[in-house]
PDB file of C-alpha atoms in Angstrom:
ATOM      1  CA  MET A   1      26.161  84.952 183.007  1.00  0.00           C
ATOM      2  CA  GLN A   2      28.135  81.784 183.692  1.00  0.00           C
ATOM      3  CA  ASP A   3      29.786  79.817 180.917  1.00  0.00           C
ATOM      4  CA  GLU A   4      28.522  76.249 181.238  1.00  0.00           C
ATOM      5  CA  THR A   5      31.012  74.793 178.768  1.00  0.00           C
ATOM      6  CA  PRO A   6      33.450  72.512 180.598  1.00  0.00           C
ATOM      7  CA  LYS A   7      36.986  73.850 180.515  1.00  0.00           C
ATOM      8  CA  ARG A   8      40.071  71.738 180.090  1.00  0.00           C
ATOM      9  CA  LYS A   9      41.952  72.447 183.270  1.00  0.00           C
ATOM     10  CA  VAL A  10      45.563  71.478 183.602  1.00  0.00           C
ATOM     11  CA  GLN A  11      46.187  70.155 187.092  1.00  0.00           C
ATOM     12  CA  ILE A  12      49.818  70.219 188.166  1.00  0.00           C
ATOM     13  CA  ASP A  13      50.979  69.299 191.632  1.00  0.00           C
ATOM     14  CA  ALA A  14      53.611  71.941 192.359  1.00  0.00           C
ATOM     15  CA  SER A  15      55.756  69.344 194.141  1.00  0.00           C
ATOM     16  CA  ILE A  16      56.538  67.885 190.729  1.00  0.00           C
ATOM     17  CA  PHE A  17      59.242  70.539 190.284  1.00  0.00           C
ATOM     18  CA  ARG A  18      60.939  69.363 193.459  1.00  0.00           C
ATOM     19  CA  ARG A  19      60.835  65.792 192.159  1.00  0.00           C
ATOM     20  CA  ILE A  20      62.326  66.894 188.832  1.00  0.00           C
ATOM     21  CA  GLN A  21      65.052  68.793 190.663  1.00  0.00           C
ATOM     22  CA  GLN A  22      65.879  65.604 192.566  1.00  0.00           C
ATOM     23  CA  GLY A  23      66.441  63.823 189.254  1.00  0.00           C
ATOM     24  CA  GLU A  24      63.159  61.917 188.947  1.00  0.00           C
ATOM     25  CA  GLN A  25      62.807  61.385 185.204  1.00  0.00           C
ATOM     26  CA  GLU A  26      59.277  60.034 185.628  1.00  0.00           C
ATOM     27  CA  ALA A  27      58.223  63.333 187.218  1.00  0.00           C
ATOM     28  CA  PHE A  28      59.451  65.235 184.167  1.00  0.00           C
ATOM     29  CA  ARG A  29      57.560  62.822 181.913  1.00  0.00           C
ATOM     30  CA  GLU A  30      54.381  63.367 183.970  1.00  0.00           C
ATOM     31  CA  LEU A  31      54.781  67.127 183.670  1.00  0.00           C
ATOM     32  CA  TYR A  32      55.252  66.857 179.925  1.00  0.00           C
ATOM     33  CA  ASP A  33      52.238  64.586 179.458  1.00  0.00           C
ATOM     34  CA  VAL A  34      49.953  66.985 181.317  1.00  0.00           C
ATOM     35  CA  THR A  35      51.230  70.250 179.824  1.00  0.00           C
ATOM     36  CA  TYR A  36      52.457  69.727 176.275  1.00  0.00           C
ATOM     37  CA  LYS A  37      49.116  70.278 174.507  1.00  0.00           C
ATOM     38  CA  PRO A  38      48.199  73.588 176.147  1.00  0.00           C
ATOM     39  CA  LEU A  39      51.796  74.829 175.914  1.00  0.00           C
ATOM     40  CA  TYR A  40      51.971  73.862 172.250  1.00  0.00           C
ATOM     41  CA  ALA A  41      48.630  75.568 171.569  1.00  0.00           C
ATOM     42  CA  PHE A  42      49.835  78.659 173.406  1.00  0.00           C
ATOM     43  CA  LEU A  43      53.041  78.802 171.361  1.00  0.00           C
ATOM     44  CA  LEU A  44      51.224  78.034 168.120  1.00  0.00           C
ATOM     45  CA  SER A  45      48.896  80.947 168.761  1.00  0.00           C
ATOM     46  CA  TYR A  46      51.937  83.220 168.867  1.00  0.00           C
ATOM     47  CA  THR A  47      54.051  81.721 166.094  1.00  0.00           C
ATOM     48  CA  LEU A  48      51.325  80.608 163.672  1.00  0.00           C
ATOM     49  CA  ASN A  49      53.872  78.067 162.505  1.00  0.00           C
ATOM     50  CA  LYS A  50      53.952  74.413 163.514  1.00  0.00           C
ATOM     51  CA  GLU A  51      57.740  73.966 163.367  1.00  0.00           C
ATOM     52  CA  ASP A  52      58.493  77.170 165.271  1.00  0.00           C
ATOM     53  CA  ALA A  53      55.964  76.224 167.946  1.00  0.00           C
ATOM     54  CA  GLN A  54      57.534  72.769 168.277  1.00  0.00           C
ATOM     55  CA  ASP A  55      61.029  74.257 168.549  1.00  0.00           C
ATOM     56  CA  LEU A  56      59.901  76.723 171.201  1.00  0.00           C
ATOM     57  CA  LEU A  57      58.051  73.964 173.049  1.00  0.00           C
ATOM     58  CA  GLN A  58      61.250  71.952 173.239  1.00  0.00           C
ATOM     59  CA  ASP A  59      63.197  75.017 174.400  1.00  0.00           C
ATOM     60  CA  THR A  60      60.522  75.681 177.021  1.00  0.00           C
ATOM     61  CA  TYR A  61      60.890  72.197 178.503  1.00  0.00           C
ATOM     62  CA  VAL A  62      64.676  72.555 178.527  1.00  0.00           C
ATOM     63  CA  GLN A  63      64.300  75.797 180.489  1.00  0.00           C
ATOM     64  CA  VAL A  64      61.719  74.280 182.843  1.00  0.00           C
ATOM     65  CA  TYR A  65      64.051  71.352 183.517  1.00  0.00           C
ATOM     66  CA  LYS A  66      67.080  73.597 184.096  1.00  0.00           C
ATOM     67  CA  ASN A  67      65.168  76.099 186.231  1.00  0.00           C
ATOM     68  CA  CYS A  68      62.680  73.931 188.134  1.00  0.00           C
ATOM     69  CA  HIS A  69      64.470  74.927 191.337  1.00  0.00           C
ATOM     70  CA  LEU A  70      63.309  78.520 190.758  1.00  0.00           C
ATOM     71  CA  TYR A  71      59.607  77.679 190.845  1.00  0.00           C
ATOM     72  CA  ARG A  72      57.879  78.952 193.972  1.00  0.00           C
ATOM     73  CA  GLU A  73      54.706  77.183 195.107  1.00  0.00           C
ATOM     74  CA  GLN A  74      52.446  80.172 194.717  1.00  0.00           C
ATOM     75  CA  GLY A  75      50.019  80.592 191.895  1.00  0.00           C
ATOM     76  CA  ASN A  76      49.559  78.269 188.962  1.00  0.00           C
ATOM     77  CA  PRO A  77      52.535  76.187 187.766  1.00  0.00           C
ATOM     78  CA  MET A  78      51.126  76.338 184.227  1.00  0.00           C
ATOM     79  CA  ALA A  79      51.290  80.132 184.308  1.00  0.00           C
ATOM     80  CA  TRP A  80      54.983  79.905 185.248  1.00  0.00           C
ATOM     81  CA  MET A  81      55.634  77.574 182.324  1.00  0.00           C
ATOM     82  CA  MET A  82      53.678  79.803 179.932  1.00  0.00           C
ATOM     83  CA  LYS A  83      55.696  82.779 181.086  1.00  0.00           C
ATOM     84  CA  ILE A  84      58.883  80.893 180.150  1.00  0.00           C
ATOM     85  CA  ALA A  85      57.364  79.965 176.773  1.00  0.00           C
ATOM     86  CA  LYS A  86      56.279  83.544 176.104  1.00  0.00           C
ATOM     87  CA  ASN A  87      59.715  84.908 176.972  1.00  0.00           C
ATOM     88  CA  LEU A  88      61.360  82.402 174.628  1.00  0.00           C
ATOM     89  CA  PHE A  89      58.956  83.421 171.860  1.00  0.00           C
ATOM     90  CA  LEU A  90      59.703  87.115 172.409  1.00  0.00           C
ATOM     91  CA  MET A  91      63.449  86.469 172.299  1.00  0.00           C
ATOM     92  CA  LYS A  92      63.037  84.502 169.058  1.00  0.00           C
ATOM     93  CA  ARG A  93      60.870  87.206 167.545  1.00  0.00           C
ATOM     94  CA  ARG A  94      63.428  89.880 168.391  1.00  0.00           C
ATOM     95  CA  ARG A  95      66.127  87.729 166.775  1.00  0.00           C
ATOM     96  CA  ASP A  96      64.087  86.961 163.660  1.00  0.00           C
ATOM     97  CA  LYS A  97      62.482  90.413 163.352  1.00  0.00           C
ATOM     98  CA  GLY A  98      59.138  89.700 161.833  1.00  0.00           C
ATOM     99  CA  PRO A  99      55.812  87.923 162.152  1.00  0.00           C
ATOM    100  CA  VAL A 100      55.095  84.604 160.501  1.00  0.00           C
ATOM    101  CA  ASP A 101      51.584  83.947 159.193  1.00  0.00           C
ATOM    102  CA  ASN A 102      51.479  80.409 157.899  1.00  0.00           C
ATOM    103  CA  PHE A 103      48.057  78.812 158.303  1.00  0.00           C
ATOM    104  CA  GLU A 104      49.135  75.770 156.283  1.00  0.00           C
ATOM    105  CA  ASP A 105      51.089  74.419 159.257  1.00  0.00           C
ATOM    106  CA  MET A 106      48.314  74.570 161.818  1.00  0.00           C
ATOM    107  CA  GLU A 107      45.863  71.792 161.022  1.00  0.00           C
ATOM    108  CA  ASN A 108      46.977  69.429 163.801  1.00  0.00           C
ATOM    109  CA  GLY A 109      47.953  72.021 166.348  1.00  0.00           C
ATOM    110  CA  ILE A 110      45.540  72.840 169.081  1.00  0.00           C
ATOM    111  CA  GLY A 111      43.908  69.542 169.923  1.00  0.00           C
ATOM    112  CA  PHE A 112      40.294  69.624 168.852  1.00  0.00           C
ATOM    113  CA  GLU A 113      40.381  65.822 169.056  1.00  0.00           C
ATOM    114  CA  ASP A 114      36.760  65.362 168.049  1.00  0.00           C
ATOM    115  CA  MET A 115      37.092  67.178 164.718  1.00  0.00           C
ATOM    116  CA  THR A 116      38.329  66.029 161.348  1.00  0.00           C
ATOM    117  CA  HIS A 117      41.449  67.643 159.897  1.00  0.00           C
ATOM    118  CA  VAL A 118      39.382  69.700 157.433  1.00  0.00           C
ATOM    119  CA  GLU A 119      37.073  70.985 160.157  1.00  0.00           C
ATOM    120  CA  ASN A 120      40.067  71.647 162.386  1.00  0.00           C
ATOM    121  CA  ARG A 121      41.760  73.738 159.702  1.00  0.00           C
ATOM    122  CA  ILE A 122      38.590  75.724 158.971  1.00  0.00           C
ATOM    123  CA  VAL A 123      37.960  76.481 162.645  1.00  0.00           C
ATOM    124  CA  LEU A 124      41.557  77.540 163.248  1.00  0.00           C
ATOM    125  CA  GLU A 125      41.758  79.726 160.168  1.00  0.00           C
ATOM    126  CA  LYS A 126      38.440  81.413 160.950  1.00  0.00           C
ATOM    127  CA  MET A 127      39.443  81.922 164.564  1.00  0.00           C
ATOM    128  CA  PHE A 128      42.789  83.421 163.665  1.00  0.00           C
ATOM    129  CA  GLU A 129      41.237  85.647 160.991  1.00  0.00           C
ATOM    130  CA  GLN A 130      38.544  86.992 163.309  1.00  0.00           C
ATOM    131  CA  LEU A 131      40.623  87.741 166.375  1.00  0.00           C
ATOM    132  CA  SER A 132      43.629  89.856 167.149  1.00  0.00           C
ATOM    133  CA  GLU A 133      46.724  87.955 168.268  1.00  0.00           C
ATOM    134  CA  GLU A 134      46.226  89.140 171.840  1.00  0.00           C
ATOM    135  CA  ASP A 135      42.547  88.112 171.992  1.00  0.00           C
ATOM    136  CA  ARG A 136      43.382  84.739 170.437  1.00  0.00           C
ATOM    137  CA  ASN A 137      46.075  84.149 173.049  1.00  0.00           C
ATOM    138  CA  LEU A 138      43.738  85.070 175.922  1.00  0.00           C
ATOM    139  CA  ILE A 139      41.177  82.526 174.742  1.00  0.00           C
ATOM    140  CA  ILE A 140      43.794  79.808 174.306  1.00  0.00           C
ATOM    141  CA  MET A 141      45.353  80.467 177.705  1.00  0.00           C
ATOM    142  CA  HIS A 142      41.956  80.326 179.416  1.00  0.00           C
ATOM    143  CA  ASP A 143      40.137  77.599 177.480  1.00  0.00           C
ATOM    144  CA  ILE A 144      42.990  75.285 176.540  1.00  0.00           C
ATOM    145  CA  GLY A 145      45.653  76.213 179.076  1.00  0.00           C
ATOM    146  CA  GLY A 146      43.172  76.282 181.937  1.00  0.00           C
ATOM    147  CA  LEU A 147      44.483  79.527 183.394  1.00  0.00           C
ATOM    148  CA  LYS A 148      42.207  81.805 185.374  1.00  0.00           C
ATOM    149  CA  HIS A 149      41.663  85.348 184.163  1.00  0.00           C
ATOM    150  CA  ARG A 150      43.678  86.781 187.053  1.00  0.00           C
ATOM    151  CA  GLU A 151      46.595  84.459 186.209  1.00  0.00           C
ATOM    152  CA  ILE A 152      46.466  85.595 182.587  1.00  0.00           C
ATOM    153  CA  ALA A 153      46.388  89.218 183.704  1.00  0.00           C
ATOM    154  CA  LYS A 154      49.499  88.696 185.805  1.00  0.00           C
ATOM    155  CA  LEU A 155      51.253  86.727 183.061  1.00  0.00           C
ATOM    156  CA  LEU A 156      50.553  89.386 180.422  1.00  0.00           C
ATOM    157  CA  ASP A 157      50.922  92.325 182.807  1.00  0.00           C
ATOM    158  CA  MET A 158      47.415  93.579 181.996  1.00  0.00           C
ATOM    159  CA  PRO A 159      44.579  94.776 184.227  1.00  0.00           C
ATOM    160  CA  LEU A 160      42.164  91.976 185.137  1.00  0.00           C
ATOM    161  CA  GLY A 161      39.211  93.916 183.721  1.00  0.00           C
ATOM    162  CA  THR A 162      40.966  94.277 180.382  1.00  0.00           C
ATOM    163  CA  VAL A 163      41.689  90.551 180.219  1.00  0.00           C
ATOM    164  CA  MET A 164      38.095  89.657 181.028  1.00  0.00           C
ATOM    165  CA  ALA A 165      36.644  92.187 178.591  1.00  0.00           C
ATOM    166  CA  ARG A 166      38.925  91.066 175.746  1.00  0.00           C
ATOM    167  CA  TYR A 167      38.256  87.393 176.464  1.00  0.00           C
ATOM    168  CA  HIS A 168      34.482  87.843 176.467  1.00  0.00           C
ATOM    169  CA  ARG A 169      34.589  90.093 173.404  1.00  0.00           C
ATOM    170  CA  GLY A 170      36.654  87.462 171.559  1.00  0.00           C
ATOM    171  CA  ILE A 171      34.275  84.656 172.559  1.00  0.00           C
ATOM    172  CA  ARG A 172      31.259  86.717 171.445  1.00  0.00           C
ATOM    173  CA  LYS A 173      32.964  87.418 168.125  1.00  0.00           C
ATOM    174  CA  LEU A 174      33.631  83.693 167.610  1.00  0.00           C
ATOM    175  CA  GLN A 175      30.080  82.792 168.638  1.00  0.00           C
ATOM    176  CA  LYS A 176      28.687  85.301 166.172  1.00  0.00           C
ATOM    177  CA  GLU A 177      30.939  83.992 163.397  1.00  0.00           C
ATOM    178  CA  PHE A 178      30.253  80.303 164.002  1.00  0.00           C
ATOM    179  CA  GLY A 179      26.646  80.652 165.136  1.00  0.00           C
ATOM    180  CA  GLU A 180      27.059  78.327 168.095  1.00  0.00           C
ATOM    181  CA  LYS A 181      28.131  78.410 171.705  1.00  0.00           C
ATOM    182  CA  LEU A 182      31.850  77.780 172.075  1.00  0.00           C
TER     183      LEU A 182
END
């Protein structure tokens, strides 16, 4: 069964990292413009807090800028950036020791541009209530971040079958809850 819903794919030319390394500020701006929404959504799905996600997003871009020379043109550049973001989140979580569950800060977060703020908040709260953190992150990485299931599996160090099963189970759970095809 194929999902006919169009996905938002993030297209990054891997040579952009070489251009950034050579000091091209416009290349860094291009990278930011293409990746900030899915990276922010990814971080928001972990932090559940708008300010923390914004702070980690900024830290992620600092690390990408400083380490662009380490990127190897194999695989998806977005997966590499999400790996940096995830590692920064994990370091912060270890420092802070504890989860943050603040739904009040999420209404403008993920980029459902065609929804009102009230609808956005309701959808996000329902989604986050219905899914485990891991399932929520898989859906965001695939549907918003544009990563393929195999890229997510590698990023999260999980078997591909597990990623696919959890993704599809999460989508079915959301479809059942909202009564429509997502």
